[in-house]
Amino acid sequence: MRTQGAKFNTPYVQVGVVVSPDPLTIKLGDLQIGKENLLVADYLLLDTEGLKAEDIVALIPTLDEQTYIVLARIVSP
C-alpha cells in the first residue's frame, strides 16, 4: 500500500550543476540532462548573464520524471 501511495507524492526540488550552457546540459548526481529534457524559467533565459558552467540550479522533475524544470539559479549567501 505504501509503495502504491508513494507514486502520488509531490516531486521534490533537487540541486543540479550546469555542465554546459550551450547546449544546455545539467548534471544531477550521476545523471546528465540535456536540453531536450529541460524546461527553463523564462527569467533565466532573459538574464543578460544567462546560465554559466558551474552554476548551481534548483530543479524539479515532472510527474513522469522524464523532464526537469529549472526553477532558479541558487547561490550561497
PDB file of C-alpha atoms in Angstrom, residues 14-16 55-58 72-76:
ATOM      1  CA  GLN A  14      16.729  18.840  -6.382  1.00  0.00           C
ATOM      2  CA  VAL A  15      20.051  20.623  -6.879  1.00  0.00           C
ATOM      3  CA  GLY A  16      21.998  20.327 -10.126  1.00  0.00           C
ATOM      4  CA  ASP A  55      26.138  27.488 -11.855  1.00  0.00           C
ATOM      5  CA  ILE A  56      24.075  25.681  -9.233  1.00  0.00           C
ATOM      6  CA  VAL A  57      20.378  25.383 -10.112  1.00  0.00           C
ATOM      7  CA  ALA A  58      17.188  24.211  -8.417  1.00  0.00           C
ATOM      8  CA  ALA A  72      16.235  29.154 -10.329  1.00  0.00           C
ATOM      9  CA  ARG A  73      19.955  29.698 -10.147  1.00  0.00           C
ATOM     10  CA  ILE A  74      20.931  29.361  -6.478  1.00  0.00           C
ATOM     11  CA  VAL A  75      23.919  30.738  -4.581  1.00  0.00           C
ATOM     12  CA  SER A  76      25.373  30.624  -1.073  1.00  0.00           C
TER      13      SER A  76
END
